[in-house]
Coordinates of C-alpha atoms in Angstrom, one line a residue:
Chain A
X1 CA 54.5 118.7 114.5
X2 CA 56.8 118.3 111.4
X3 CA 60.4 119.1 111.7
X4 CA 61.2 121.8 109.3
X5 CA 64.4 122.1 107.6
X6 CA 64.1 125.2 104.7
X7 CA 66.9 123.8 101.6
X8 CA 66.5 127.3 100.2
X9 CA 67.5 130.5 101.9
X10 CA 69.9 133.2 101.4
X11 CA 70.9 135.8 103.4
X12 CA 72.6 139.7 102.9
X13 CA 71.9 142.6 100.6
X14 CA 70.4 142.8 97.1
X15 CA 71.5 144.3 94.0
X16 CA 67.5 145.3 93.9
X17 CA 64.4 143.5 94.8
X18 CA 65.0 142.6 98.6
X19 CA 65.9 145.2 101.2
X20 CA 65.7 143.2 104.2
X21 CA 67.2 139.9 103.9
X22 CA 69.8 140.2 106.5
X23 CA 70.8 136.5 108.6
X24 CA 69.0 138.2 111.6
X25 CA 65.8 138.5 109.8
X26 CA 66.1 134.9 108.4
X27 CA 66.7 133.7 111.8
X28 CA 63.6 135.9 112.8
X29 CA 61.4 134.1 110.1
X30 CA 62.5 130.5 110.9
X31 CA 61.2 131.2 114.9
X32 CA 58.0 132.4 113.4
X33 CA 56.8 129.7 111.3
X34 CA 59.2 126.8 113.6
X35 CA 61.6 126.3 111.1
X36 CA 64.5 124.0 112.9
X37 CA 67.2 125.1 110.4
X38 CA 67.9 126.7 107.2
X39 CA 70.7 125.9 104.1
X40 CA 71.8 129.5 103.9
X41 CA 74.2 131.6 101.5
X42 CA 75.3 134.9 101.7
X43 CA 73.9 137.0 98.5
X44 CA 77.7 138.2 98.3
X45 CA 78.2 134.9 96.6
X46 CA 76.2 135.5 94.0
X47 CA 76.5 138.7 93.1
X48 CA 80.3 139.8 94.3
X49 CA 82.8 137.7 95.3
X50 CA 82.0 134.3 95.9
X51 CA 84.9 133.8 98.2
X52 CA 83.8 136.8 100.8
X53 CA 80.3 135.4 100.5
X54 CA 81.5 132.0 101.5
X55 CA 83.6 133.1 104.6
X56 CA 80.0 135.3 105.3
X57 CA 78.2 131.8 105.2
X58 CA 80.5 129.6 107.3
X59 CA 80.7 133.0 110.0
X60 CA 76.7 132.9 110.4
X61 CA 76.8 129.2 110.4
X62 CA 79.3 129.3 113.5
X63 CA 77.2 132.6 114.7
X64 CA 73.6 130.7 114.4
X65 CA 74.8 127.1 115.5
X66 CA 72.7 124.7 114.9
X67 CA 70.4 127.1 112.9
X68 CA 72.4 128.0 109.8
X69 CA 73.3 125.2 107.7
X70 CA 76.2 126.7 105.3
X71 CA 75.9 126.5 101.5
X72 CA 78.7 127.1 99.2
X73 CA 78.5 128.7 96.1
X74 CA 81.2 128.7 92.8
X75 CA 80.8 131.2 89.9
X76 CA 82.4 129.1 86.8
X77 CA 83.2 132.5 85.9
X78 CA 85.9 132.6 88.0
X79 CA 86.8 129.2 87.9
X80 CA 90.4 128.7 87.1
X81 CA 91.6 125.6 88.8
X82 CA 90.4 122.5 90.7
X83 CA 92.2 124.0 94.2
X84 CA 89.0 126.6 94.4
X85 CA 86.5 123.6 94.4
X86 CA 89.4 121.8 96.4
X87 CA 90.2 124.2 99.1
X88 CA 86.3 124.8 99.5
X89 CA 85.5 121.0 99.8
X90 CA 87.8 120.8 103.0
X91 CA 85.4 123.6 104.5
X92 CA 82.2 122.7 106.3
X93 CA 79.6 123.4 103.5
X94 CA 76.8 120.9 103.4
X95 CA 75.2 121.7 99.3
X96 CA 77.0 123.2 96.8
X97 CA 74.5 126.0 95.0
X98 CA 74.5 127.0 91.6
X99 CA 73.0 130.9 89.8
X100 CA 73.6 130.2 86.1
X101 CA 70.2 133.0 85.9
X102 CA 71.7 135.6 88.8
X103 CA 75.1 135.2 86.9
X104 CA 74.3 134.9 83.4
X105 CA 75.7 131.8 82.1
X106 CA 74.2 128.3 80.7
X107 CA 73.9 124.9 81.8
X108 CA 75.9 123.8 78.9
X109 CA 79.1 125.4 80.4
X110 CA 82.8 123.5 80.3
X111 CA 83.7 125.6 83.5
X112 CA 80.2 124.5 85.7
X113 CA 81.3 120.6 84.0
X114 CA 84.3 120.5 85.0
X115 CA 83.4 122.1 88.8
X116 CA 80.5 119.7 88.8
X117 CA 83.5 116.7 87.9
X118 CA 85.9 117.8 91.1
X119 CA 82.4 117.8 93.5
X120 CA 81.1 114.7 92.2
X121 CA 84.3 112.8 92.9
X122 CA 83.9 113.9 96.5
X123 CA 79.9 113.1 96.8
X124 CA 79.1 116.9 97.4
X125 CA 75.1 117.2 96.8
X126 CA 75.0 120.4 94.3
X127 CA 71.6 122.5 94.2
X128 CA 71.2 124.8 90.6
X129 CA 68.7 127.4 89.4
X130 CA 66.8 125.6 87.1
X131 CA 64.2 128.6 85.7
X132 CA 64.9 128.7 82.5
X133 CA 63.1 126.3 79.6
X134 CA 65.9 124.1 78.7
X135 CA 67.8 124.4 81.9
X136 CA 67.1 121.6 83.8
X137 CA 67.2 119.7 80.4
X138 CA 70.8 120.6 79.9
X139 CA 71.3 119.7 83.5
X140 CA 70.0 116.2 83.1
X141 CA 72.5 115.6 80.4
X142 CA 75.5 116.9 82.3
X143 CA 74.9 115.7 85.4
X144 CA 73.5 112.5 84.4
X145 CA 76.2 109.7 86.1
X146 CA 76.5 112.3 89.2
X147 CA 76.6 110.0 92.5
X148 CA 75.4 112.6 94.5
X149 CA 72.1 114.5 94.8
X150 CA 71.5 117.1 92.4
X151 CA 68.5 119.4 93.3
X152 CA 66.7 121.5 90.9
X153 CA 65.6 125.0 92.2
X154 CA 63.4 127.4 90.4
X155 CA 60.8 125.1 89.4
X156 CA 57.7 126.7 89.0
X157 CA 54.7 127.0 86.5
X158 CA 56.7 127.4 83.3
X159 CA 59.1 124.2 83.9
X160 CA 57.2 121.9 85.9
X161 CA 56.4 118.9 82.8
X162 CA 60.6 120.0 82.2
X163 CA 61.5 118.7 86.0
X164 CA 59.2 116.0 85.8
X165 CA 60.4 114.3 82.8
X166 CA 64.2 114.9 83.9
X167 CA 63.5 113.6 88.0
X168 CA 61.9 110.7 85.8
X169 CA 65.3 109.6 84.0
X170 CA 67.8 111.0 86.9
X171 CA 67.5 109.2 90.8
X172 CA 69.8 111.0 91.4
X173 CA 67.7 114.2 90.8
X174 CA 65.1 116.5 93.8
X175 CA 63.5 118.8 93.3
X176 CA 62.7 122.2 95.7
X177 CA 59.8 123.7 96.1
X178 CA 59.8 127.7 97.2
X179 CA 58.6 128.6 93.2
X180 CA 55.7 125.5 92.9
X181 CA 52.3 127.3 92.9
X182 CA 50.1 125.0 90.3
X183 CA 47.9 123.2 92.6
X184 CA 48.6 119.2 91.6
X185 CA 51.9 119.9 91.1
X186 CA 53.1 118.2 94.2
X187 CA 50.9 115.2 94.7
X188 CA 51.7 114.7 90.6
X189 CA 55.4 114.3 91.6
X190 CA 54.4 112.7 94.7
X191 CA 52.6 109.8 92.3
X192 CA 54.9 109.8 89.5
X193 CA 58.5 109.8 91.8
X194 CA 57.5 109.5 95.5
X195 CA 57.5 111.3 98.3
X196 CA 61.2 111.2 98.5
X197 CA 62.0 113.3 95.8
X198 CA 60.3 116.3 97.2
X199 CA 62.4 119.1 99.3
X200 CA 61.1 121.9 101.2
X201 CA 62.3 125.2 100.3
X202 CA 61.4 129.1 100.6
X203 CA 63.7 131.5 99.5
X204 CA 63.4 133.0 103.1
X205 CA 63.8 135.9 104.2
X206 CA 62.9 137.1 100.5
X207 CA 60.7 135.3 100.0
X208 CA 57.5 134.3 102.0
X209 CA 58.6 131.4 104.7
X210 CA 54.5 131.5 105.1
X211 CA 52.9 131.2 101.4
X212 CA 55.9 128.7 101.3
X213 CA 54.4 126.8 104.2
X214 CA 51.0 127.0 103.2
X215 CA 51.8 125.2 99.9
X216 CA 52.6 122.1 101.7
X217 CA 50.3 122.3 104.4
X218 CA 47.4 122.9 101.9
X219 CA 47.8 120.4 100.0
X220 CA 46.4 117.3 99.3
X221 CA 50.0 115.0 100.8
X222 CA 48.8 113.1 103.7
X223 CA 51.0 114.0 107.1
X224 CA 53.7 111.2 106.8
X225 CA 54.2 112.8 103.4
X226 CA 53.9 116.4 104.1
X227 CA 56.7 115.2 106.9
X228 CA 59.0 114.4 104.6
X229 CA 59.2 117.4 102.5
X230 CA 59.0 119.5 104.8
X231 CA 62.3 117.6 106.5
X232 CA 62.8 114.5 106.8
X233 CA 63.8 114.3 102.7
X234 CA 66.3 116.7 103.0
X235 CA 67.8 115.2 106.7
X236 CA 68.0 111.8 105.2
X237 CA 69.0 112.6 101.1
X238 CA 71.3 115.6 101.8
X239 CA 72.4 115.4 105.1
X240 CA 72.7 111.9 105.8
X241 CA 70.9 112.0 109.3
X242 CA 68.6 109.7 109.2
Chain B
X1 CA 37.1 137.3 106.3
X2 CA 36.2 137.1 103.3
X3 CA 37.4 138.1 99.9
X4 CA 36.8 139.4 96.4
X5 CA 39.3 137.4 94.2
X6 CA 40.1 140.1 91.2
X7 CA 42.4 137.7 89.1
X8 CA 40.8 134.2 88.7
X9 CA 41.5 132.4 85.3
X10 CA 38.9 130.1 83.8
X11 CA 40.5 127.1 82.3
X12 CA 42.3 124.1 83.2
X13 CA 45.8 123.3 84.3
X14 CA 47.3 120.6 83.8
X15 CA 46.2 118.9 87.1
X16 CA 43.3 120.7 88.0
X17 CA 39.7 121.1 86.1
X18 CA 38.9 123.1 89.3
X19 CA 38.2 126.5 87.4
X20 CA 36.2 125.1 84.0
X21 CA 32.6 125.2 84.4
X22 CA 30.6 127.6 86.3
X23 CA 29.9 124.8 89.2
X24 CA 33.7 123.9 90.1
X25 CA 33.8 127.9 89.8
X26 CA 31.3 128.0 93.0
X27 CA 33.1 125.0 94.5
X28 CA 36.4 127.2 94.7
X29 CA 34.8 130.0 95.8
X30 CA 33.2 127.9 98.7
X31 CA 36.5 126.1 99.5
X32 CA 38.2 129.5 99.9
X33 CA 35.6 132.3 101.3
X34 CA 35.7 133.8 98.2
X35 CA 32.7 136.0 98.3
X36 CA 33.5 137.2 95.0
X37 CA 35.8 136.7 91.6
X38 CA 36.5 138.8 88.9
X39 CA 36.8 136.4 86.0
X40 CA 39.5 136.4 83.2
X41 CA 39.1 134.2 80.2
X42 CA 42.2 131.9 79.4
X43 CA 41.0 131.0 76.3
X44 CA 40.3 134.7 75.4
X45 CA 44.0 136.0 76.3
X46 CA 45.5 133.2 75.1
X47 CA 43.7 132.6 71.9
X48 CA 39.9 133.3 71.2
X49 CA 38.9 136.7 72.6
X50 CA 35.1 136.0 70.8
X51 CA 34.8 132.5 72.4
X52 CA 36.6 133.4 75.4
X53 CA 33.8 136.2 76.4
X54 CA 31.1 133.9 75.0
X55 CA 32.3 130.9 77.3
X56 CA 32.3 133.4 80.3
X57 CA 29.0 135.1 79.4
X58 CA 27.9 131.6 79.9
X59 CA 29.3 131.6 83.7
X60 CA 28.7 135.0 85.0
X61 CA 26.2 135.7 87.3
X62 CA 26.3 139.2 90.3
X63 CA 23.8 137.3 92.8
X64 CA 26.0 134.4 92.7
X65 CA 29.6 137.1 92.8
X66 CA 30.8 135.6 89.7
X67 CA 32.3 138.3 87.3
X68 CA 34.2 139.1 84.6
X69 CA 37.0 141.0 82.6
X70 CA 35.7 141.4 78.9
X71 CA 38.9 140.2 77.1
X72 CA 40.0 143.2 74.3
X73 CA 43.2 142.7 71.9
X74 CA 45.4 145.2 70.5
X75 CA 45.8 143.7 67.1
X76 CA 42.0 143.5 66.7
X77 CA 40.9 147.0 67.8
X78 CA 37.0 147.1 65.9
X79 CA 36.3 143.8 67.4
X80 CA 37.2 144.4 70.6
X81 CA 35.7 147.5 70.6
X82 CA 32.8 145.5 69.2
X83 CA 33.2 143.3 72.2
X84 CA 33.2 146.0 75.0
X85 CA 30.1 147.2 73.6
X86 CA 28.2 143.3 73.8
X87 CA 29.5 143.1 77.5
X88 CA 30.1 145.8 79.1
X89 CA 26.7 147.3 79.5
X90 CA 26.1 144.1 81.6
X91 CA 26.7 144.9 85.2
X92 CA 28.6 141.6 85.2
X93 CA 31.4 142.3 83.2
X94 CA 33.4 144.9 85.7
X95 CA 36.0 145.9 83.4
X96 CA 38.3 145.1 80.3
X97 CA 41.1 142.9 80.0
X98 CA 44.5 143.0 76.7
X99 CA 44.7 140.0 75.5
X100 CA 49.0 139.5 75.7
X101 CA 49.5 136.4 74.1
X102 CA 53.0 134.8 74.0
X103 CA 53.9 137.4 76.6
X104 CA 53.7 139.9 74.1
X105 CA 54.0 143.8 75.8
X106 CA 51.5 146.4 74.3
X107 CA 52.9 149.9 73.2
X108 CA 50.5 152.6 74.2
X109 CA 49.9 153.9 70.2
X110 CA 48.4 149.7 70.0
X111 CA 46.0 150.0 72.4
X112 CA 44.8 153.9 72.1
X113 CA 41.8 153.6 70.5
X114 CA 40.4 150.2 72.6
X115 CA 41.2 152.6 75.5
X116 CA 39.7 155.4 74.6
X117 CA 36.8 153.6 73.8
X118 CA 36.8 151.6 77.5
X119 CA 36.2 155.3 78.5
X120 CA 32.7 155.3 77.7
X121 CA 31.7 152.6 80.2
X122 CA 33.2 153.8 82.9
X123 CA 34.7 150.5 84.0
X124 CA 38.7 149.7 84.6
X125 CA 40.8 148.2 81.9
X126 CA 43.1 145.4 83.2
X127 CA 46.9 144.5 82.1
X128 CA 48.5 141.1 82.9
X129 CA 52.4 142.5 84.4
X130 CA 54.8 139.6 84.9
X131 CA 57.9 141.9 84.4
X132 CA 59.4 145.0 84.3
X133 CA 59.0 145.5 80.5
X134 CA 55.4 145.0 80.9
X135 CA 55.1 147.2 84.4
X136 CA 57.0 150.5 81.6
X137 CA 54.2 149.4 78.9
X138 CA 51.5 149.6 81.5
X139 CA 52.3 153.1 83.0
X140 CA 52.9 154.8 80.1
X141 CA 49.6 154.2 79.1
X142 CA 48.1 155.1 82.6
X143 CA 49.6 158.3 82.6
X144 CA 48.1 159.0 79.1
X145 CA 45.1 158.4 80.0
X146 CA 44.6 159.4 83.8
X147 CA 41.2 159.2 84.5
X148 CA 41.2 155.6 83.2
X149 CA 41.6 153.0 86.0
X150 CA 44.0 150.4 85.4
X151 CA 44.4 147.3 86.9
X152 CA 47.6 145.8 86.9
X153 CA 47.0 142.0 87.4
X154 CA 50.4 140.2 88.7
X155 CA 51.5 143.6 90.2
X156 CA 54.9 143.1 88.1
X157 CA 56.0 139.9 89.0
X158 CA 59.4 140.5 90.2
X159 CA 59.3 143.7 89.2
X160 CA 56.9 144.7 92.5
X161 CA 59.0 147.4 93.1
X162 CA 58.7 149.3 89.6
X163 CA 54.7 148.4 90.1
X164 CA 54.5 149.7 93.2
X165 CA 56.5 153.2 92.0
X166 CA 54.1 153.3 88.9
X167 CA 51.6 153.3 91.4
X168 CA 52.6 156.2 93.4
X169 CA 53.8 158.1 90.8
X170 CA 50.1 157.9 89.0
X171 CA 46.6 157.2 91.0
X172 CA 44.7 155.4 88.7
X173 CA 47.3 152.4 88.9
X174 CA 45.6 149.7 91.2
X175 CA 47.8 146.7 92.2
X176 CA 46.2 143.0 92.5
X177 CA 48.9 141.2 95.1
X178 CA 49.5 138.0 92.9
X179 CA 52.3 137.5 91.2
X180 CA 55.5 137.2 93.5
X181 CA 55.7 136.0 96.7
X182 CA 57.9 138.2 98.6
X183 CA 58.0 139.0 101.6
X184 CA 58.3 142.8 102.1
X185 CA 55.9 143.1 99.3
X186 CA 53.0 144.4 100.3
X187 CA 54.2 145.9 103.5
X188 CA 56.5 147.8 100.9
X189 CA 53.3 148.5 98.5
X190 CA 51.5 150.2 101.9
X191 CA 54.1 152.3 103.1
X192 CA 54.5 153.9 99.6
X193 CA 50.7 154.2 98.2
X194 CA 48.6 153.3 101.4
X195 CA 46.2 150.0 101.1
X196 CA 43.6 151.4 99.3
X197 CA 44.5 150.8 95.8
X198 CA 45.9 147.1 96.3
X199 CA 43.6 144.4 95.3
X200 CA 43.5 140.9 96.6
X201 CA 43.8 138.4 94.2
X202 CA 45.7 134.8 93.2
X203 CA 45.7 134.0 90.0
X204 CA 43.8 130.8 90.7
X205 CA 43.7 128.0 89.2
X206 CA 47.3 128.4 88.6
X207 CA 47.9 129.0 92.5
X208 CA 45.4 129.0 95.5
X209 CA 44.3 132.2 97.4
X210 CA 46.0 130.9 100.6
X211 CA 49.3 131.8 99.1
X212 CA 48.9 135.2 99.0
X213 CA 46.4 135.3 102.0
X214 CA 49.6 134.8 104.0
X215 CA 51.0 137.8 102.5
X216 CA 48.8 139.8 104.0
X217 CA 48.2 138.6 107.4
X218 CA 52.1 138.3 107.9
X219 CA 52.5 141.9 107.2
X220 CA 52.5 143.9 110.7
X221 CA 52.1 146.8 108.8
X222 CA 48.1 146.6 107.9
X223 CA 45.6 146.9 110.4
X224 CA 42.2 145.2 110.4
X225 CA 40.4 147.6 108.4
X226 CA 43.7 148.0 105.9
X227 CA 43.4 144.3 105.7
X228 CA 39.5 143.9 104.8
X229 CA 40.3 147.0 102.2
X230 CA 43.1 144.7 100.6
X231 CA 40.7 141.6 100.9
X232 CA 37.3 143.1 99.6
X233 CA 36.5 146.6 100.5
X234 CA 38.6 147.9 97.2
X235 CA 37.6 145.4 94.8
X236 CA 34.0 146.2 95.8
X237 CA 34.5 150.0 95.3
X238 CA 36.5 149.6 91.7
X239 CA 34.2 147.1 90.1
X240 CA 31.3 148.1 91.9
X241 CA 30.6 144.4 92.9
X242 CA 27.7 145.7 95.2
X243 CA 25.5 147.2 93.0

C-alpha cells in the first residue's frame, strides 16, 4: 500500500463554510483513509493573525508528532521587514503557504516579492493559491529563478491549460491536486511533465480526504505512479527524504 | 447500488470525448452503475439552445435511462417557450434547464414568463448554482413560484451552506450533491432538510461519479435507505424516470 503524505491541510475555525475542521478531526481523517502525515496550518493564519496561527501550527506539530507536518504562512499585508520571514525561517516549518484569494491580494505584489526573495535565499519550498485566471501566470513570472519548489494549489477545471503551460516553463514548479476533477487532467500532466511533478493534496478535514483519494486511485496512473503522488513526490521534492 | 446521475453534461473536455455520442454515453453509464442520467446540453447552455436540444433529442432514449433537461434561455423567452413545447411532452425530457452563459445570474423578472410557462408540463426547471450570487438568484424565484420544483444543479458550489438554507427555508428547492467537495456537506444538507430532496449527481464528464459517491458513503449520518434516496429513489420520484 502507498504511503500517503496529504501537502494540503489546514486545521481550526472558519470565518464561514467549515464548522468542524479542528486538528483532532484532521488527525481523525488521516487514520481513516491511512494517511501517514499531513502539511498542516492553522486557519488563524489566514484569516487573523498569522503569527498566533503559526505558534498554533508548530504546537499541533509537537502535539501530533510525526503526524502534523507544520506549514508557515506570511500575509504580505503585514509584511514590514525581512526579521518576520527571518525569525520564522529559524522555526521548524517545512513549506511556506501562500492565500493571495482568502486575503485579497495579487500575485503581482512588491511585499509577496520581496518575502518570496528572503525564502528563496534560504531554499524554503513555498506553496500559493493559484485559483484565479492569471494567478499562476503572474507566479511564473515572479518566481521564475526561484531555487526551491514552488507548488501551485487551487488548480482545478478553470486553470488547468494555465498550470500546464507554467509547470512547462518552471522545473521548479508542482502542482497539488485536492481541486483537479477533469478526468485526463492527471495522466495529461503525468505525459506532458512526469510523474514527479504531481503532489497529493486534500484540503482535509474541509474538504473530502475520500473524493480526494478516489481521484488518484481512479485514475488511469499505473501503481508506481499513483505512489508517487500520493507520497513519494512530496517526501523526495519537499522534504528531502528520499 | 445503483444510481440516477441528475447532472451529466454532453460534450467534450479537453481530455475526454467520454460524454459525446449517445454510445460513450452508455459506456459511462456501464463503467459507473449509472442506471440512469438526466442529460444537460453543453452546447445548449453554452451557446445553441436549438442545436443543443436537437443534438440531445438525437441521444435520448427512457428504456435505455438516458434523459434530458430541455435547455431554455432568459434572453430568448418565445423560443424557449417554443422549445419546452417540442420537448417536453416527450417523457424523455424530465424537466427544463436556463441557459447561464459566461456565468451570467438570471433575475427573477428575466425568466417569469419561461417559468410560468414550464408550469404547464408539470416537470422541474433546473438552475446551474456555482456561487452564492447564483444560490440568491435561484431562491428568489423559487419562492415566487412555490409549486414549481427547482433543481439546483451544483448545490452552490461553495456556497452549500446558503443552498442548503434556501432549501429549508422553501420545499420545492431540490439539491443535486455536485459541486464542492466538502466534507460536512451533505451530513450538514441532512440534518437541516432530511435526504429526501438531495439528488445524486457529478457533473460528469467534467468529474466522475466516484467523487461524490464518497460523499455519501463517508457520511455516518445516512442510513441505507437515506442513502439509496440520495442515489436513486429521489431522482426517480422528481423526474418520474419510472414511468
Amino acid at each position: 500500500m502507498s504511503t500517503v503524505i496529504d501537502i494540503n491541510t489546514i486545521f481550526g475555525a472558519y470565518p464561514s463554510e467549515h464548522a468542524d475542521s479542528n486538528a483532532d478531526t484532521l488527525i481523525k481523517e488521516m487514520a481513516a483513509h491511512d494517511v501517514e502525515r499531513s502539511f498542516s496550518l492553522s486557519t488563524w493564519g489566514i484569516f487573523y493573525r498569522e503569527a498566533m496561527g503559526n505558534e498554533h501550527t508548530l504546537r499541533a506539530q509537537q502535539h501530533f508528532a510525526g503526524k502534523i507536518v507544520a506549514v508557515a504562512t506570511i500575509s504580505p499585508h503585514g509584511f514590514f521587514s525581512d526579521a518576520t520571514v527571518d525569525l520564522l525561517v529559524a522555526q521548524p516549518f517545512a513549506l511556506y503557504r501562500f492565500f493571495p484569494v482568502h486575503q485579497a491580494w495579487p500575485i503581482d505584489y512588491a511585499p509577496f516579492e520581496q518575502i518570496l526573495r528572503v525564502l528563496g535565499e534560504q531554499q524554503k519550498p513555498v506553496m500559493v493559491t493559484t485559483r484565479r485566471p492569471g494567478d499562476a501566470t503572474a507566479l511564473g513570472r515572479l518566481a521564475a529563478d526561484y531555487p526551491a519548489p514552488v507548488i501551485l494549489e487551487g488548480v482545478g477545471n478553470q486553470n488547468i491549460a494555465e498550470a500546464l503551460c507554467v509547470l512547462q516553463t518552471h522545473d521548479q514548479f508542482y502542482v497539488e491536486t485536492h481541486d483537479f476533477k477533469l478526468p485526463g487532467a492527471l495522466e495529461t500532466f503525468r505525459d506532458r511533465l512526469g510523474i514527479e511533478r504531481i503532489l497529493f493534496g486534500s484540503g482535509s478535514p474541509a474538504l473530502s480526504v475520500g473524493s480526494a483519494l478516489s481521484l488518484i486511485n481512479s485514475s488511469a496512473l499505473t501503481d508506481s505512479e499513483k505512489t508517487a503522488v500520493l507520497g513519494e513526490n512530496t517526501l523526495k521534492f519537499v522534504l528531502g527524504e528520499a | 447500488m445503483p444510481k440516477i446521475d441528475c447532472c451529466t453534461y454532453v460534450g467534450p473536455t479537453p481530455f475526454s470525448e467520454d460524454m459525446t455520442s449517445k454510445s460513450r454515453i452508455v459506456e459511462s453509464m456501464k463503467r459507473f452503475d449509472l442506471e440512469a442520467v438526466v442529460l444537460v446540453s453543453a452546447l445548449g447552455i453554452e451557446c445553441d439552445m436549438i442545436n443543443g436540444n436537437k443534438q440531445l433529442k438525437q441521444i435520448v432514449n427512457a428504456d435505455e435511462g438516458i434523459f434530458a433537461y430541455v435547455t431554455v434561455n432568459a434572453d430568448f423567452p418565445e423560443q424557449s417557450i417554443e422549445q419546452q413545447r417540442a420537448y417536453l411532452n416527450r417523457s424523455e425530457f424530465v424537466g427544463a434547464v436556463f441557459a447561464q452563459p459566461m456565468g451570467r445570474v438570471l433575475a427573477l423578472e428575466e425568466v417569469r414568463e419561461i417559468t410560468n410557462a414550464q408550469r404547464r408540463y408539470g416537470k422541474p426547471l433546473a438552475f446551474e448554482t456555482k456561487n452564492l450570487d447564483d444560490v440568491i438568484s435561484v431562491r428568489a424565484i423559487a419562492a415566487e413560484f412555490p409549486t414549481m420544483q427547482i433543481v439546483m444543479l451544483g448545490m452552490g458550489g461553495d456556497a452549500w451552506r446558503s443552498a442548503v438554507e434556501a432549501a429549508k427555508k422553501h420545499v420545492n428547492i431540490h439539491l443535486d450533491i455536485s459541486g464542492s467537495r466538502d466534507a460536512d456537506k451533505i451530513s450538514h444538507a441532512y440534518s437541516t432538510i432530511a435526504a429526501r430532496r438531495l439528488l445524486f449527481g457529478s457533473g460528469m464528464p467534467f468529474a466522475e461519479p466516484p467523487l461524490y459517491e464518497v460523499l455519501i458513503a463517508e457520511s455516518k449520518v445516512l442510513t441505507t435507505n437515506d442513502r439509496n434516496r440520495v442515489f436513486r429513489q429521489n431522482a426517480a420520484a422528481l423526474f418520474h424516470t419510472n414511468e
